[in-house]
């Protein structure tokens, strides 16, 4: 079992380059098979989630050629099955984007039902509502979702009951080659929604309004090949911004779109950090002790739920009492018990965490309960006195490319290890 071992107390300094957005990449890779021509995807984050989705695509016959670490060439012409093997779904939920892309291209698709996960039950009723509105029959049985259109899919006016990133992307994928026009009301507006829409438009789709809560799609007969570079990862960037703040560092985070980070930058300034914005970079500096605040997670452009654990770690060593409200997922405070073992004072009541800042955290052995909470516990280890071992880092590797390498580049004392003896060797080396 791979672990991170961290010696806390170093302020992060220097520059770090952000990779492509995982949550854009998953919709884009699924959409790439909607043409029989070659699609080249650049700035692809080399993380477990994209690796597994590419395997699932190869599993149904797509040709996937790895040009380099962050570039793949995909051709969907040789797809021989519209049934996605459930072992991939169990590994990553977002394989369900293949439902939308296969249904959109072939008029039918069969994908294993994604399980719940660490942060909540995560139903997909809105995805199914969209597919049915486009004329597909959707049946669930034996752990599989089967969607099939008797004839071709027809555009429709779809009202999402709640803002859903996944449903917005999945319905876009299914609708781009439907006959007629589709309108998605109450659509999600995240940067990765806009990126998937831009990608599909570069293949010849006709999507307008992505980034607003009304997306209008004119169905086209076919899509063609393209070369497309994925947008920088807003959440990876935010994670490094918060790591810089937590360690009282001075870091330039490069290859970002500052506008996507506004909710994060605003909060950092509010609690006492200096944030400078450049064309494609932000600089985060923190010197004194940070101040308490209140934060509530909201759909974009609100404060992102994927940055909630990282914010809580920052506030756990800030001065005063802070309130963190999680309004998107029902079970996203599972890291609190681990953080408390490092000396944090956090009380969770329902979807609210009350955090009383402490002077310092102390290193401990902790487990990463999910992707973003794992990253947050690494930040806690960077801040804590002494040594921290973060276990179950497979979750972190799902969404962060070369995480420990990038942190070491900023001066962090961190290594990936696979055994207790390696932990001891690390401790001797850095003591
Ligand atoms: C995407 O998940 C992201 N994952 C999540 O990032 C992110 O936290 C989330 O959007 C919100 O921004 C990917 O893009 C692969 P939702 P998704 O549909 O699409 C409920 C990470 O760390 N809902 O916007 O599953 C749902 O339960 C991951 O990178 C329904 O009830 O999120 C949740 O409470 C974690 N029915 C809320 O809506 C549905 O059909 C928002 O979920 C769909 C969603």
mmCIF file of C-alpha atoms and ligand atoms in Angstrom, residues 22-23 26 93-94 96-97 119 122-127 162-166 190 305-306 328-329 332 371-372, ligand 1:
data_model
loop_
_atom_site.group_PDB
_atom_site.id
_atom_site.type_symbol
_atom_site.label_atom_id
_atom_site.label_comp_id
_atom_site.label_asym_id
_atom_site.label_seq_id
_atom_site.Cartn_x
_atom_site.Cartn_y
_atom_site.Cartn_z
ATOM 1 C CA UNK A 22 -9.356 15.865 -14.444
ATOM 2 C CA UNK A 23 -13.077 16.676 -14.388
ATOM 3 C CA UNK A 26 -13.227 12.598 -18.213
ATOM 4 C CA UNK A 93 -17.703 6.764 -11.412
ATOM 5 C CA UNK A 94 -17.124 9.008 -14.389
ATOM 6 C CA UNK A 96 -20.749 6.767 -16.857
ATOM 7 C CA UNK A 97 -19.946 9.541 -19.356
ATOM 8 C CA UNK A 119 -18.638 11.569 -0.117
ATOM 9 C CA UNK A 122 -24.433 10.329 -5.604
ATOM 10 C CA UNK A 123 -27.547 9.167 -7.496
ATOM 11 C CA UNK A 124 -27.795 9.626 -11.269
ATOM 12 C CA UNK A 125 -31.539 10.238 -11.583
ATOM 13 C CA UNK A 126 -30.945 13.533 -13.414
ATOM 14 C CA UNK A 127 -28.753 11.815 -16.003
ATOM 15 C CA UNK A 162 -30.695 20.427 -9.188
ATOM 16 C CA UNK A 163 -27.400 21.718 -10.543
ATOM 17 C CA UNK A 164 -25.424 18.631 -11.563
ATOM 18 C CA UNK A 165 -22.025 18.688 -13.282
ATOM 19 C CA UNK A 166 -22.278 15.046 -14.331
ATOM 20 C CA UNK A 190 -18.164 24.914 -13.883
ATOM 21 C CA UNK A 305 -17.039 21.634 -2.761
ATOM 22 C CA UNK A 306 -13.820 20.015 -4.011
ATOM 23 C CA UNK A 328 -23.414 19.838 -2.198
ATOM 24 C CA UNK A 329 -22.637 16.397 -0.744
ATOM 25 C CA UNK A 332 -17.955 15.162 2.914
ATOM 26 C CA UNK A 371 -9.498 12.250 -3.159
ATOM 27 C CA UNK A 372 -9.738 15.840 -1.925
HETATM 28 C C1 LIG B 1 -18.611 16.212 -10.213
HETATM 29 O O1 LIG B 1 -19.267 15.143 -9.568
HETATM 30 C C2 LIG B 1 -17.144 16.056 -9.889
HETATM 31 N N1 LIG B 1 -16.657 14.783 -10.423
HETATM 32 C C3 LIG B 1 -16.931 16.103 -8.385
HETATM 33 O O2 LIG B 1 -15.535 16.089 -8.164
HETATM 34 C C4 LIG B 1 -17.466 17.435 -7.857
HETATM 35 O O3 LIG B 1 -17.372 17.418 -6.440
HETATM 36 C C5 LIG B 1 -18.945 17.597 -8.261
HETATM 37 O O4 LIG B 1 -19.063 17.481 -9.702
HETATM 38 C C6 LIG B 1 -19.490 18.971 -7.861
HETATM 39 O O5 LIG B 1 -18.716 19.972 -8.434
HETATM 40 C C7 LIG B 1 -16.390 14.708 -11.739
HETATM 41 O O6 LIG B 1 -16.535 15.660 -12.477
HETATM 42 C C8 LIG B 1 -15.854 13.381 -12.234
HETATM 43 P P1 LIG B 1 -22.940 16.598 -9.299
HETATM 44 P P2 LIG B 1 -20.812 14.819 -9.930
HETATM 45 O O7 LIG B 1 -23.726 15.752 -10.237
HETATM 46 O O8 LIG B 1 -21.034 15.127 -11.349
HETATM 47 C C9 LIG B 1 -26.688 15.313 -6.626
HETATM 48 C C10 LIG B 1 -13.521 15.304 -7.344
HETATM 49 O O9 LIG B 1 -13.047 15.348 -6.208
HETATM 50 N N2 LIG B 1 -27.147 14.603 -7.830
HETATM 51 O O10 LIG B 1 -22.690 18.027 -9.629
HETATM 52 O O11 LIG B 1 -21.135 13.475 -9.423
HETATM 53 C C11 LIG B 1 -25.404 14.717 -6.070
HETATM 54 O O12 LIG B 1 -25.684 13.649 -5.198
HETATM 55 C C12 LIG B 1 -14.979 14.942 -7.512
HETATM 56 O O13 LIG B 1 -12.893 15.566 -8.405
HETATM 57 C C13 LIG B 1 -28.380 13.962 -7.801
HETATM 58 O O14 LIG B 1 -29.078 13.966 -6.787
HETATM 59 O O15 LIG B 1 -21.534 15.914 -9.022
HETATM 60 C C14 LIG B 1 -24.791 15.897 -5.346
HETATM 61 O O16 LIG B 1 -25.383 16.012 -4.061
HETATM 62 C C15 LIG B 1 -15.641 14.618 -6.193
HETATM 63 N N3 LIG B 1 -28.813 13.310 -8.914
HETATM 64 C C16 LIG B 1 -25.206 17.093 -6.198
HETATM 65 O O17 LIG B 1 -26.325 16.651 -6.991
HETATM 66 C C17 LIG B 1 -28.068 13.292 -10.080
HETATM 67 O O18 LIG B 1 -28.522 12.697 -11.078
HETATM 68 C C18 LIG B 1 -24.116 17.592 -7.145
HETATM 69 O O19 LIG B 1 -23.626 16.467 -7.836
HETATM 70 C C19 LIG B 1 -26.815 13.956 -10.092
HETATM 71 C C20 LIG B 1 -26.379 14.619 -8.960
#
